[in-house]
Coordinates of C-alpha atoms in Angstrom, one line a residue:
M1 CA 23.6 -10.8 39.1
S2 CA 25.2 -13.5 37.8
A3 CA 24.6 -14.2 33.9
A4 CA 24.7 -17.5 35.0
A5 CA 21.4 -16.9 37.2
A6 CA 19.7 -14.2 34.7
Q7 CA 19.6 -17.4 32.5
G8 CA 17.6 -19.6 35.1
S9 CA 17.7 -22.6 37.2
V10 CA 19.6 -24.8 36.1
T11 CA 16.9 -27.5 37.0
Q12 CA 14.7 -25.8 34.6
P13 CA 15.4 -27.7 31.0
G14 CA 16.9 -25.6 28.2
F15 CA 16.3 -25.6 24.5
D16 CA 18.0 -25.1 21.6
V17 CA 16.7 -22.5 18.4
L18 CA 19.3 -23.5 15.5
G19 CA 22.5 -22.4 17.6
V20 CA 21.0 -20.0 19.9
R21 CA 20.2 -20.9 23.8
L22 CA 17.4 -20.2 25.4
R23 CA 15.0 -21.2 28.8
P24 CA 11.9 -21.2 29.9
R25 CA 10.1 -18.5 31.4
R26 CA 6.9 -17.8 32.7
R27 CA 5.7 -13.9 32.1
R28 CA 6.6 -13.2 36.0
E29 CA 9.6 -15.3 35.7
A30 CA 10.9 -12.6 33.3
L31 CA 9.8 -10.1 34.4
D32 CA 11.4 -10.7 37.8
A33 CA 14.4 -10.8 36.1
L34 CA 14.8 -8.2 35.1
R35 CA 13.6 -6.0 38.6
E36 CA 17.0 -7.6 39.8
M37 CA 19.0 -6.5 37.4
L38 CA 17.7 -3.0 37.6
A39 CA 18.4 -3.1 41.2
G40 CA 21.6 -4.5 40.9
D41 CA 25.3 -4.1 40.0
G42 CA 26.8 -4.2 36.5
A43 CA 25.2 -4.3 33.1
H44 CA 23.4 -6.8 31.4
S45 CA 21.8 -7.6 28.0
L46 CA 18.2 -8.8 27.2
Y47 CA 17.3 -10.1 23.6
F48 CA 14.4 -11.2 22.2
V49 CA 14.8 -13.8 20.0
S50 CA 12.2 -14.8 17.4
A51 CA 12.3 -17.4 14.4
A52 CA 13.2 -14.2 12.0
T53 CA 16.3 -13.3 14.8
A54 CA 17.0 -17.4 14.8
N55 CA 17.3 -17.4 11.0
L56 CA 20.1 -14.6 10.8
A57 CA 21.8 -16.3 13.9
A58 CA 21.5 -20.2 11.7
E59 CA 23.4 -17.7 9.0
N60 CA 25.6 -15.7 10.6
P61 CA 28.1 -17.8 14.1
A62 CA 28.9 -14.0 15.2
Y63 CA 25.7 -13.0 15.2
R64 CA 24.6 -16.5 16.9
E65 CA 27.2 -15.9 19.3
T66 CA 26.4 -12.0 20.1
L67 CA 22.7 -13.8 21.5
N68 CA 24.2 -16.5 23.7
R69 CA 26.3 -13.7 25.3
G70 CA 23.0 -12.0 26.3
H71 CA 22.2 -12.7 30.2
L72 CA 18.3 -12.9 29.4
V73 CA 17.3 -14.0 26.5
L74 CA 13.7 -14.3 25.9
N75 CA 10.7 -16.7 23.3
D76 CA 9.3 -14.1 20.8
G77 CA 7.2 -15.4 18.8
M78 CA 5.1 -18.9 17.6
G79 CA 8.2 -20.1 15.9
V80 CA 10.1 -20.5 18.5
K81 CA 7.6 -21.9 20.6
L82 CA 7.0 -24.5 18.3
A83 CA 10.7 -25.2 18.4
A84 CA 10.9 -25.8 21.9
R85 CA 8.0 -28.2 21.6
L86 CA 9.9 -30.4 19.2
Q87 CA 12.5 -30.6 22.1
G88 CA 9.7 -31.7 24.5
V89 CA 9.9 -28.3 26.4
V90 CA 6.5 -25.9 26.7
L91 CA 6.2 -22.8 26.5
E92 CA 3.5 -21.2 28.8
D93 CA 4.1 -17.7 27.7
N94 CA 4.7 -16.3 24.9
L95 CA 7.1 -13.3 25.9
V96 CA 6.9 -10.8 23.1
G97 CA 9.3 -7.2 23.7
T98 CA 6.4 -4.7 23.0
D99 CA 4.4 -6.4 25.6
L100 CA 7.1 -6.9 28.1
I101 CA 8.8 -4.3 28.5
A102 CA 5.6 -1.9 28.4
Q103 CA 4.3 -4.2 31.6
L104 CA 8.0 -3.9 33.2
L105 CA 7.0 -0.3 33.2
S106 CA 3.9 -0.4 34.5
E107 CA 5.1 -1.6 37.7
P108 CA 6.1 0.1 40.4
F109 CA 9.8 0.6 41.4
E110 CA 11.4 2.5 44.5
R111 CA 12.6 5.8 42.8
P112 CA 11.6 6.6 39.1
L113 CA 13.2 4.5 36.1
R114 CA 15.4 6.2 34.1
V115 CA 15.2 5.2 30.5
Y116 CA 17.1 6.4 27.5
L117 CA 15.4 6.1 24.0
L118 CA 17.7 4.8 20.6
G119 CA 16.5 3.8 17.5
G120 CA 14.4 4.3 14.9
R121 CA 13.4 6.9 12.0
P122 CA 14.2 10.4 12.5
G123 CA 11.1 11.2 14.6
V124 CA 10.1 8.5 15.7
A125 CA 12.2 8.0 18.8
E126 CA 10.8 11.5 20.1
R127 CA 7.0 10.3 19.5
A128 CA 7.9 7.5 21.6
A129 CA 9.5 9.2 24.3
A130 CA 6.5 11.3 24.6
H131 CA 4.0 8.4 24.9
V132 CA 6.6 6.8 27.1
R133 CA 6.0 10.1 29.2
G134 CA 2.4 10.1 29.2
L135 CA 1.5 6.4 29.6
F136 CA 4.1 5.6 32.3
A137 CA 3.7 7.5 35.5
G138 CA 7.0 6.2 37.3
V139 CA 8.9 6.4 34.3
E140 CA 12.0 9.2 33.4
V141 CA 12.9 9.8 29.9
A142 CA 16.4 10.3 30.3
A143 CA 17.1 11.2 26.5
F144 CA 16.3 9.8 22.8
A145 CA 18.1 9.7 19.7
D146 CA 17.7 8.0 16.5
G147 CA 18.9 4.9 15.2
Y148 CA 20.6 6.8 12.3
C149 CA 24.5 7.3 13.1
S150 CA 27.6 6.6 11.2
A151 CA 30.6 4.9 13.2
S152 CA 32.3 8.5 14.2
E153 CA 28.4 9.3 15.8
E154 CA 28.0 6.0 17.5
A155 CA 30.8 7.2 19.7
V156 CA 29.5 10.2 20.6
V157 CA 26.2 8.9 21.0
V158 CA 27.6 6.0 23.1
E159 CA 29.6 8.4 25.4
R160 CA 26.5 10.8 25.7
I161 CA 24.7 7.4 27.4
G162 CA 27.4 6.6 29.1
R163 CA 27.6 10.1 30.9
L164 CA 23.8 9.7 31.7
R165 CA 23.9 6.7 32.9
P166 CA 19.7 5.4 32.4
D167 CA 18.4 2.7 34.1
L168 CA 17.0 0.9 31.5
L169 CA 18.5 1.2 27.6
L170 CA 16.1 0.9 25.0
V171 CA 17.8 -0.1 21.2
A172 CA 15.5 -0.3 18.3
M173 CA 17.6 -0.4 15.5
G174 CA 16.1 -4.4 14.2
N175 CA 18.3 -7.2 14.0
P176 CA 21.0 -7.9 14.1
L177 CA 22.1 -4.1 14.5
Q178 CA 20.9 -3.4 18.1
E179 CA 22.2 -7.1 19.7
Q180 CA 25.1 -5.9 17.7
F181 CA 25.7 -2.5 19.4
I182 CA 24.7 -3.5 22.5
D183 CA 27.4 -6.6 22.8
R184 CA 30.0 -4.1 21.2
H185 CA 29.3 -1.4 24.4
L186 CA 27.8 -3.1 27.3
A187 CA 30.6 -1.8 29.2
R188 CA 30.4 1.6 28.6
L189 CA 26.9 2.5 28.3
G190 CA 26.7 2.8 31.8
C191 CA 23.4 1.4 32.4
R192 CA 22.4 -1.2 34.0
V193 CA 20.0 -3.2 31.4
A194 CA 20.7 -2.9 28.1
A195 CA 17.6 -4.2 25.6
G196 CA 17.0 -4.9 22.0
V197 CA 13.3 -4.0 21.1
G198 CA 13.0 -4.4 17.3
G199 CA 9.8 -2.5 16.3
L200 CA 9.0 -1.1 20.2
F201 CA 9.1 2.9 18.9
D202 CA 7.4 2.7 16.0
H203 CA 4.2 1.2 17.6
W204 CA 4.4 3.9 20.6
A205 CA 4.7 6.4 18.2
G206 CA 1.9 5.0 16.3
E207 CA 3.8 3.9 13.1
L208 CA 2.2 0.5 13.3
R209 CA -0.5 -1.2 14.9
R210 CA -1.1 -3.9 17.3
A211 CA -2.7 -7.2 16.3
P212 CA -6.2 -8.0 18.2
E213 CA -6.0 -10.0 21.1
W214 CA -6.9 -13.4 19.0
M215 CA -4.4 -12.9 16.5
R216 CA -2.0 -12.7 19.5
R217 CA -3.3 -15.7 21.3
L218 CA -2.6 -17.6 17.7
G219 CA 0.6 -16.4 17.3
L220 CA -0.6 -14.6 14.3
E221 CA 1.0 -11.2 15.0
W222 CA 3.3 -11.7 12.1
C223 CA 0.1 -11.3 9.6
Q224 CA -0.5 -8.2 11.1
L225 CA 2.9 -7.1 10.6
L226 CA 3.6 -8.2 7.4
I227 CA 0.5 -6.5 5.9
Q228 CA 1.5 -3.3 7.4
Q229 CA 5.0 -3.3 6.2
P230 CA 4.7 -5.5 3.1
H231 CA 8.2 -4.9 1.9
K232 CA 9.1 -7.2 4.5
W233 CA 7.7 -10.0 2.5
R234 CA 11.0 -11.8 3.2
R235 CA 11.1 -12.1 6.4
Y236 CA 7.6 -13.4 7.3
L237 CA 7.1 -15.6 4.0
P238 CA 10.3 -17.3 2.8
G239 CA 11.8 -16.8 5.9
N240 CA 8.9 -18.1 8.4
L241 CA 9.0 -21.4 5.7
Q242 CA 13.0 -21.2 5.9
F243 CA 12.7 -21.5 9.4
L244 CA 10.2 -24.1 9.8
W245 CA 11.8 -26.2 7.6
R246 CA 15.7 -25.5 9.6
V247 CA 13.7 -26.7 12.7
W248 CA 11.6 -29.6 11.1
R249 CA 14.6 -31.4 9.4
P250 CA 16.6 -33.0 12.1
Q251 CA 12.6 -34.3 13.2
L252 CA 11.8 -35.6 9.4
A253 CA 14.5 -38.3 9.4
G254 CA 12.3 -40.0 11.8
G255 CA 9.9 -41.0 8.9
A256 CA 7.1 -39.7 6.8
R257 CA 4.2 -38.9 9.3
R258 CA 6.8 -35.9 11.0
A259 CA 6.9 -34.7 6.8
A260 CA 3.1 -35.4 6.9
V261 CA 2.6 -33.3 10.2
A262 CA 4.9 -30.6 8.2
A263 CA 2.9 -30.1 5.3
L264 CA 0.0 -30.3 7.4
S265 CA 1.4 -27.0 9.5
F266 CA 2.5 -25.4 6.5
A267 CA -0.6 -25.2 5.1
I268 CA -2.3 -24.3 8.4
A269 CA 0.3 -21.6 8.2
L270 CA -1.1 -20.6 5.0
A271 CA -4.7 -20.8 5.5
A272 CA -4.6 -18.5 8.8
A273 CA -2.2 -16.2 6.9
E274 CA -4.9 -15.9 4.0
G275 CA -7.6 -15.2 6.5
V276 CA -6.0 -12.7 8.0
V277 CA -5.1 -10.8 5.0
R278 CA -8.8 -11.2 3.7
L279 CA -9.8 -9.7 7.2
I280 CA -7.5 -7.5 7.8
R281 CA -6.3 -6.3 4.2
P282 CA -8.3 -6.9 1.8
Q283 CA -6.3 -7.2 -1.7
I284 CA -8.1 -6.3 -5.2
L285 CA -8.3 -9.7 -6.7
E286 CA -9.6 -9.1 -10.1
R287 CA -9.7 -5.5 -11.3
Y288 CA -12.0 -6.4 -14.5
P289 CA -14.8 -9.1 -14.7
D290 CA -13.6 -11.8 -17.0
G291 CA -14.8 -11.2 -20.9
L292 CA -15.4 -7.6 -20.8
Y293 CA -12.8 -6.8 -23.5
V294 CA -11.8 -7.8 -27.1
P295 CA -9.0 -7.2 -29.6
S296 CA -8.4 -4.2 -31.2
A297 CA -5.7 -4.0 -33.6
S298 CA -5.6 0.2 -33.1
R299 CA -6.0 0.3 -29.6
Q300 CA -5.0 -3.7 -28.7
Y301 CA -8.4 -3.9 -26.8
K302 CA -11.9 -2.6 -26.6
L303 CA -14.9 -2.9 -24.4
R304 CA -17.1 -6.5 -25.6
P305 CA -20.5 -5.4 -27.1
H306 CA -23.3 -6.5 -24.8
F307 CA -20.9 -7.8 -21.9
R308 CA -22.8 -8.0 -18.2
G309 CA -20.5 -8.2 -15.3
V310 CA -19.8 -7.0 -12.2
F311 CA -16.8 -5.4 -10.5
R312 CA -15.8 -6.9 -6.9
Y313 CA -13.7 -4.6 -4.9
P314 CA -13.0 -4.6 -0.9
E315 CA -14.5 -1.0 -1.6
F316 CA -16.8 -1.3 -3.9
Q317 CA -19.3 -4.0 -6.2
T318 CA -20.7 -2.0 -9.0
E319 CA -22.3 -3.3 -12.0
V320 CA -21.6 -3.1 -15.6
R321 CA -23.4 -3.0 -18.9
I322 CA -22.1 -3.0 -22.3
S323 CA -24.3 -1.9 -25.0
G324 CA -24.2 -3.1 -28.6
Q325 CA -21.6 -0.3 -29.8
G326 CA -19.5 -1.2 -26.6
L327 CA -20.3 1.7 -24.0
R328 CA -21.1 1.6 -21.1
E329 CA -24.5 2.6 -21.6
D330 CA -28.4 1.5 -21.2
R331 CA -29.3 3.1 -24.6
E332 CA -28.8 2.7 -28.3
Y333 CA -27.4 5.9 -30.2
S334 CA -29.1 6.3 -33.9
P335 CA -28.2 9.7 -36.0
A336 CA -28.9 12.7 -33.8
H337 CA -32.9 14.1 -33.9
P338 CA -32.6 17.7 -35.1
G339 CA -31.9 20.5 -32.0
A340 CA -29.8 17.9 -30.0
R341 CA -26.3 18.7 -28.9
R342 CA -24.0 15.4 -28.7
I343 CA -21.1 15.0 -26.4
L344 CA -18.4 12.2 -26.5
A345 CA -17.1 11.6 -23.6
L346 CA -13.2 9.9 -24.4
G347 CA -10.8 8.8 -21.6
D348 CA -10.3 5.8 -19.4
S349 CA -11.9 4.6 -16.0
F350 CA -12.4 7.9 -14.6
T351 CA -14.8 8.5 -17.2
M352 CA -16.0 4.6 -17.5
G353 CA -17.1 5.7 -13.7
Y354 CA -16.4 2.0 -13.4
S355 CA -15.8 2.6 -9.2
V356 CA -19.7 3.5 -9.1
A357 CA -23.0 3.3 -10.7
A358 CA -23.8 4.0 -14.0
D359 CA -26.0 7.0 -13.2
E360 CA -23.5 8.2 -10.6
S361 CA -21.0 8.8 -13.5
W362 CA -19.8 12.3 -14.2
V363 CA -20.8 11.0 -17.8
R364 CA -24.5 10.9 -16.6
R365 CA -24.8 13.2 -13.9
L366 CA -23.3 16.2 -16.5
E367 CA -26.1 15.0 -18.8
R368 CA -29.0 15.6 -16.5
L369 CA -27.6 18.5 -15.3
L370 CA -27.3 20.1 -19.0
N371 CA -30.7 18.7 -19.6
A372 CA -31.9 20.5 -16.1
G373 CA -34.8 22.8 -16.7
Q374 CA -34.8 22.6 -20.8
R375 CA -37.4 22.0 -23.3
A376 CA -36.7 23.2 -26.5
R377 CA -33.1 21.8 -26.7
R378 CA -32.1 18.2 -25.2
Y379 CA -28.1 17.0 -24.7
Q380 CA -26.5 13.8 -25.0
V381 CA -23.3 13.0 -23.1
I382 CA -21.8 9.3 -24.7
N383 CA -19.7 7.7 -22.2
A384 CA -16.7 6.5 -24.4
G385 CA -14.7 5.9 -21.5
V386 CA -12.4 2.3 -21.3
P387 CA -10.5 1.3 -18.4
G388 CA -6.7 1.6 -19.1
Y389 CA -7.1 3.7 -21.9
S390 CA -4.3 5.9 -23.1
T391 CA -4.4 9.5 -25.2
W392 CA -3.5 7.4 -28.7
Q393 CA -6.1 4.8 -27.8
E394 CA -8.4 7.4 -27.1
L395 CA -7.6 9.2 -30.7
A396 CA -7.6 5.6 -32.4
C397 CA -11.9 5.1 -30.6
L398 CA -12.2 8.6 -32.0
E399 CA -11.4 8.2 -35.1
E400 CA -13.1 5.1 -36.1
E401 CA -16.4 5.9 -33.6
G402 CA -16.7 9.4 -33.8
P403 CA -18.8 9.1 -37.3
A404 CA -21.2 7.0 -36.1
F405 CA -22.3 9.4 -33.1
A406 CA -20.6 12.5 -35.1
P407 CA -20.5 14.6 -31.7
D408 CA -20.2 18.8 -31.4
L409 CA -18.5 18.4 -28.8
V410 CA -15.8 15.5 -27.3
L411 CA -14.2 15.6 -23.4
L412 CA -11.2 13.8 -23.4
G413 CA -11.0 13.1 -19.5
F414 CA -6.7 13.3 -19.4
F415 CA -6.1 11.4 -15.7
L416 CA -3.0 13.0 -14.9
G417 CA -1.8 10.5 -12.5
N418 CA -0.2 8.4 -15.6
D419 CA -1.8 9.6 -19.1
I420 CA 1.6 11.3 -19.7
T421 CA 4.3 8.5 -18.8
D422 CA 1.7 6.1 -20.4
N423 CA 1.3 8.4 -23.4
A424 CA 5.5 7.6 -23.5
A425 CA 5.0 4.2 -24.9
P426 CA 3.6 3.0 -28.5
R427 CA 1.8 0.0 -26.9
L428 CA 0.6 -0.3 -22.9
P429 CA 2.3 -3.6 -21.3
V430 CA -0.6 -5.8 -21.2
A431 CA -1.8 -9.2 -23.0
L432 CA -5.1 -10.1 -23.8
R433 CA -6.5 -13.2 -22.8
D434 CA -9.8 -14.8 -23.0
G435 CA -11.5 -11.6 -22.8
R436 CA -9.0 -10.7 -19.6
L437 CA -5.8 -8.5 -19.2
I438 CA -3.0 -9.7 -18.3
S439 CA 0.3 -7.6 -17.2
T440 CA 2.8 -8.9 -19.7
S441 CA 5.7 -9.1 -16.4
F442 CA 2.8 -11.6 -15.5
E443 CA 2.8 -14.1 -17.7
R444 CA 6.8 -15.1 -16.6
G445 CA 7.0 -16.7 -13.7
L446 CA 8.5 -20.0 -11.8
L447 CA 5.1 -21.4 -11.1
P448 CA 2.8 -22.2 -13.9
F449 CA 0.5 -19.9 -15.3
P450 CA -2.9 -21.6 -14.8
L451 CA -1.6 -21.8 -11.0
R452 CA -0.6 -18.5 -11.1
L453 CA -3.7 -17.4 -12.8
A454 CA -5.9 -19.2 -10.1
L455 CA -4.0 -17.6 -7.2
A456 CA -4.4 -14.4 -9.1
R457 CA -8.1 -14.4 -9.0
H458 CA -8.6 -16.5 -5.5
S459 CA -5.9 -15.4 -3.0
H460 CA -5.4 -12.3 -1.2
L461 CA -1.8 -13.4 0.5
Y462 CA -0.7 -14.0 -2.9
H463 CA -1.8 -10.5 -3.8
L464 CA 0.0 -9.0 -0.8
Y465 CA 3.1 -10.5 -1.7
H466 CA 2.7 -10.5 -5.2
L467 CA 2.6 -6.2 -4.1
A468 CA 6.0 -6.6 -1.4
R469 CA 7.8 -8.5 -4.7
G470 CA 7.5 -6.0 -7.1
D471 CA 8.0 -3.0 -4.8
W472 CA 11.2 -5.0 -3.6
R473 CA 12.1 -5.7 -7.3
L474 CA 12.5 -2.4 -8.6
S475 CA 14.8 0.3 -8.9
E476 CA 14.2 3.1 -6.6
D477 CA 14.1 5.1 -10.1
E478 CA 11.7 2.3 -11.5
R479 CA 9.6 3.1 -8.0
I480 CA 8.9 6.6 -9.0
A481 CA 8.9 6.6 -12.9
P482 CA 4.9 6.6 -12.9
Y483 CA 5.2 10.3 -11.2
A484 CA 7.8 11.4 -13.3
A485 CA 5.1 14.1 -14.6
Y486 CA 5.7 15.8 -11.0
N487 CA 9.0 16.6 -12.1
E488 CA 10.9 17.0 -14.9
R489 CA 11.6 13.8 -16.1
A490 CA 8.7 13.2 -18.2
E491 CA 10.1 15.0 -21.8
A492 CA 9.2 11.6 -23.8
G493 CA 5.9 11.5 -22.1
W494 CA 5.3 15.4 -22.6
S495 CA 6.7 15.6 -26.5
A496 CA 4.3 12.0 -27.2
T497 CA 1.3 14.1 -25.8
A498 CA 2.0 17.0 -27.6
E499 CA 1.7 15.6 -30.7
L500 CA -1.5 13.3 -29.7
V501 CA -3.4 16.4 -28.9
G502 CA -2.5 18.1 -32.1
R503 CA -3.3 14.5 -34.3
L504 CA -6.4 15.0 -31.7
T505 CA -7.1 18.9 -32.7
Q506 CA -6.4 18.2 -36.4
L507 CA -9.5 15.5 -36.2
C508 CA -11.7 17.6 -34.2
N509 CA -11.2 20.6 -36.6
A510 CA -11.4 18.4 -39.8
R511 CA -14.9 16.6 -38.6
G512 CA -16.3 20.0 -37.2
M513 CA -16.4 19.3 -33.5
R514 CA -15.4 21.2 -30.4
L515 CA -12.1 19.7 -28.5
I516 CA -11.9 20.4 -24.8
V517 CA -9.6 18.8 -22.4
V518 CA -10.5 18.0 -19.0
L519 CA -7.2 17.6 -16.3
M520 CA -8.4 14.6 -14.1
P521 CA -6.1 15.2 -11.2
E522 CA -4.8 12.0 -8.9
R523 CA -5.5 11.6 -5.5
A524 CA -2.0 13.3 -4.3
Q525 CA -3.0 16.8 -5.8
V526 CA -6.7 16.6 -3.8
E527 CA -5.8 15.2 -0.5
A528 CA -3.2 16.5 1.2
E529 CA -2.2 13.5 3.6
A530 CA -1.5 11.5 0.4
G531 CA 0.3 14.5 -1.2
E532 CA 2.5 14.1 1.9
R533 CA 3.2 10.8 1.5
L534 CA 4.2 10.7 -2.1
A535 CA 6.0 13.8 -1.4
A536 CA 8.2 12.0 0.8
E537 CA 8.4 9.3 -1.1
L538 CA 9.9 10.9 -3.7
A539 CA 12.3 12.7 -1.5
R540 CA 13.8 9.7 -0.3
A541 CA 14.6 9.0 -4.3
G542 CA 15.9 12.4 -4.9
S543 CA 13.6 13.8 -6.8
P544 CA 11.4 17.0 -6.2
F545 CA 7.6 16.4 -6.2
D546 CA 5.2 19.7 -7.9
A547 CA 1.7 19.2 -7.2
R548 CA 0.5 21.4 -9.9
L549 CA 3.4 21.3 -12.6
P550 CA 1.0 18.5 -14.8
N551 CA -1.9 21.0 -14.8
R552 CA 0.5 24.1 -15.6
R553 CA 2.4 22.0 -17.9
M554 CA -0.7 20.5 -20.1
K555 CA -2.7 24.0 -20.0
E556 CA 0.7 25.4 -21.9
L557 CA 0.6 22.6 -24.0
C558 CA -3.2 22.6 -25.1
A559 CA -2.8 26.6 -25.1
A560 CA -0.1 26.3 -28.0
A561 CA -2.4 23.5 -30.0
G562 CA -5.4 25.9 -29.3
V563 CA -7.2 23.6 -27.4
E564 CA -9.9 24.3 -24.4
V565 CA -9.0 22.8 -20.8
I566 CA -11.2 22.4 -18.1
D567 CA -8.9 22.1 -15.0
L568 CA -10.8 20.1 -12.2
L569 CA -8.1 20.6 -9.7
E570 CA -9.7 23.6 -8.9
A571 CA -13.5 22.1 -7.9
L572 CA -12.2 19.1 -6.4
H573 CA -12.2 19.9 -2.6
G574 CA -13.0 18.1 0.6
P575 CA -12.4 14.7 2.0
G576 CA -13.9 11.5 0.3
L577 CA -13.4 11.8 -3.0
Y578 CA -11.4 9.3 -3.7
F579 CA -11.6 5.7 -2.4
P580 CA -8.9 5.2 -0.4
Q581 CA -7.1 1.8 -1.9
D582 CA -8.0 2.0 -5.7
G583 CA -7.8 4.9 -5.8
H584 CA -11.2 6.3 -8.3
W585 CA -13.8 8.6 -7.5
T586 CA -16.7 7.8 -5.3
A587 CA -19.8 9.0 -6.4
R588 CA -19.1 12.3 -4.3
G589 CA -16.4 13.0 -6.2
N590 CA -18.3 12.1 -9.3
A591 CA -20.8 15.0 -8.6
L592 CA -18.3 17.6 -8.7
A593 CA -16.6 16.4 -11.3
A594 CA -20.1 16.7 -13.2
R595 CA -21.3 20.0 -11.3
A596 CA -17.6 21.7 -12.2
L597 CA -18.3 20.9 -16.0
A598 CA -21.8 21.7 -15.8
A599 CA -20.6 25.2 -15.2
R600 CA -18.3 25.9 -17.4
L601 CA -20.7 24.5 -20.3
R602 CA -23.9 26.5 -19.0
A603 CA -21.7 29.8 -19.3
E604 CA -21.3 29.8 -22.6
A605 CA -25.3 28.8 -23.4
P606 CA -27.4 31.3 -24.8
P607 CA -29.0 33.1 -21.8
S608 CA -32.8 32.0 -22.2
E609 CA -30.6 28.7 -22.0
Q610 CA -29.2 29.9 -18.7
R611 CA -32.4 31.2 -16.8
A612 CA -34.4 28.3 -18.0
S613 CA -31.8 25.7 -15.9
L614 CA -33.2 26.3 -12.4
R615 CA -33.1 23.1 -11.3
T616 CA -30.0 21.0 -10.5
E617 CA -28.9 17.7 -8.8
P618 CA -28.6 17.9 -5.0
S619 CA -25.3 18.7 -3.1
P620 CA -22.1 15.9 -3.3

């Protein structure tokens, strides 16, 4: 089959997308052209052109010529459909490679179709090959290989493919690498059709989920891909806008009407993307309600007395009430009456328990468990947790508020996820504005601050973009810095933590208070899947992951200071203990933490109290 024939009948109107030449085809016509290539002689190339592909072609003339040498070049996505429409060409079918290749493999052939899979990350091509073998009865997988190879290894791969002579070679290296690979080696590959298929293997291997049918019909599949691959934000957000500008720019010379159409289309695209993100991957817009905090000279901020508000998250909504003493409590504490034991719980958001109702927090559950069956003695457990607090802020809180509460026991909730690294800095990187904590990095930006603040409060798309942009701007070392406590790279944090624990010990000893440090594990230490993901991320940056290293070092540090430790890592087992997106404890996680603490404290009580404590809360 000749290249001219593969490009379509000369009577069909062609169109140009940023210098890449295409002809309109129905899905059946494209499949028939591919079947003819597979039945004939010679080697043919198949490329799919999307808005991102066209952007690369506009910036790289050599890549543009590579695409134009393709024997069959098909339209992929709403952007190319729009570019054709501006030239008076109507594309009836969106020829997405993920769908078209699957449909081709489902077609009947006279003999089994031999396919070679090349590309993807290590392990992905293997899983994709297993998917092909299980789904397409008329297909034989000749071989597979990942797409990570050097120039010398590439020659070996090409020689192997040429020796196997598959009917169809699927190359999933991404643009522009896959088309350049095919263009360089087509004559030596020994296949009848070599196709650049982008992320097809990731779909087949289960790494990516397809968008719902309604999104595909509306041309919004890119939103689904962006949600799953936020690191590609430049391709899908500024990239799509750049494509629209490039295809519309020649049309805008015609007058203001076209400019208005372009602006309206852009606004509709943004609104659609916002809706899709809200539906499929909602973001955390407001970490804390407006007005929750007031300034503090010693702690940067503290909870506003008599505050009422709601924490609104995609995974939960909880009401928060702050007492006149600045605590998440529904009571005011006067001096303790004789015979009462008072426990002060210091810590951050894990101690405050903002992800659950106040009665479901581990602090309130612990109080109920300790008081179960007690007659002669009552326990009071005071919740002094404040979101974001580090150990130095908790020390300042105890110095200032401790005398008013006069606790017998202080439980210091120490979150292993960030307290060690946060302690290395003398201040947190936040500023207080109108009762709201603002990251110091957020105060700088191209857009006016009020506009960025409004977007941060209301736009899920803005948060997804900001998250991806932050990941892209950080270096590998900066990305793994929050997890330095899991290797030997957090010495400044460990040194500061040792000093702070020592000062806390001295303060408690001076005031006759007992101190226990409660080690609160991070999700990656408890859930195997989360731990494996974090270990893989750190490994890519050349950093080891020792899940129990922070616990061992904290125990050694506390032992040196003469401080007791309760390690909750031993008590937290099973699913559903952490909210997957927010990362804080669920009601079940709080319940298990409270039971572990109550068991330890009860074991130290007099035997008469242990016998009296017969009633407990239901199992979580």
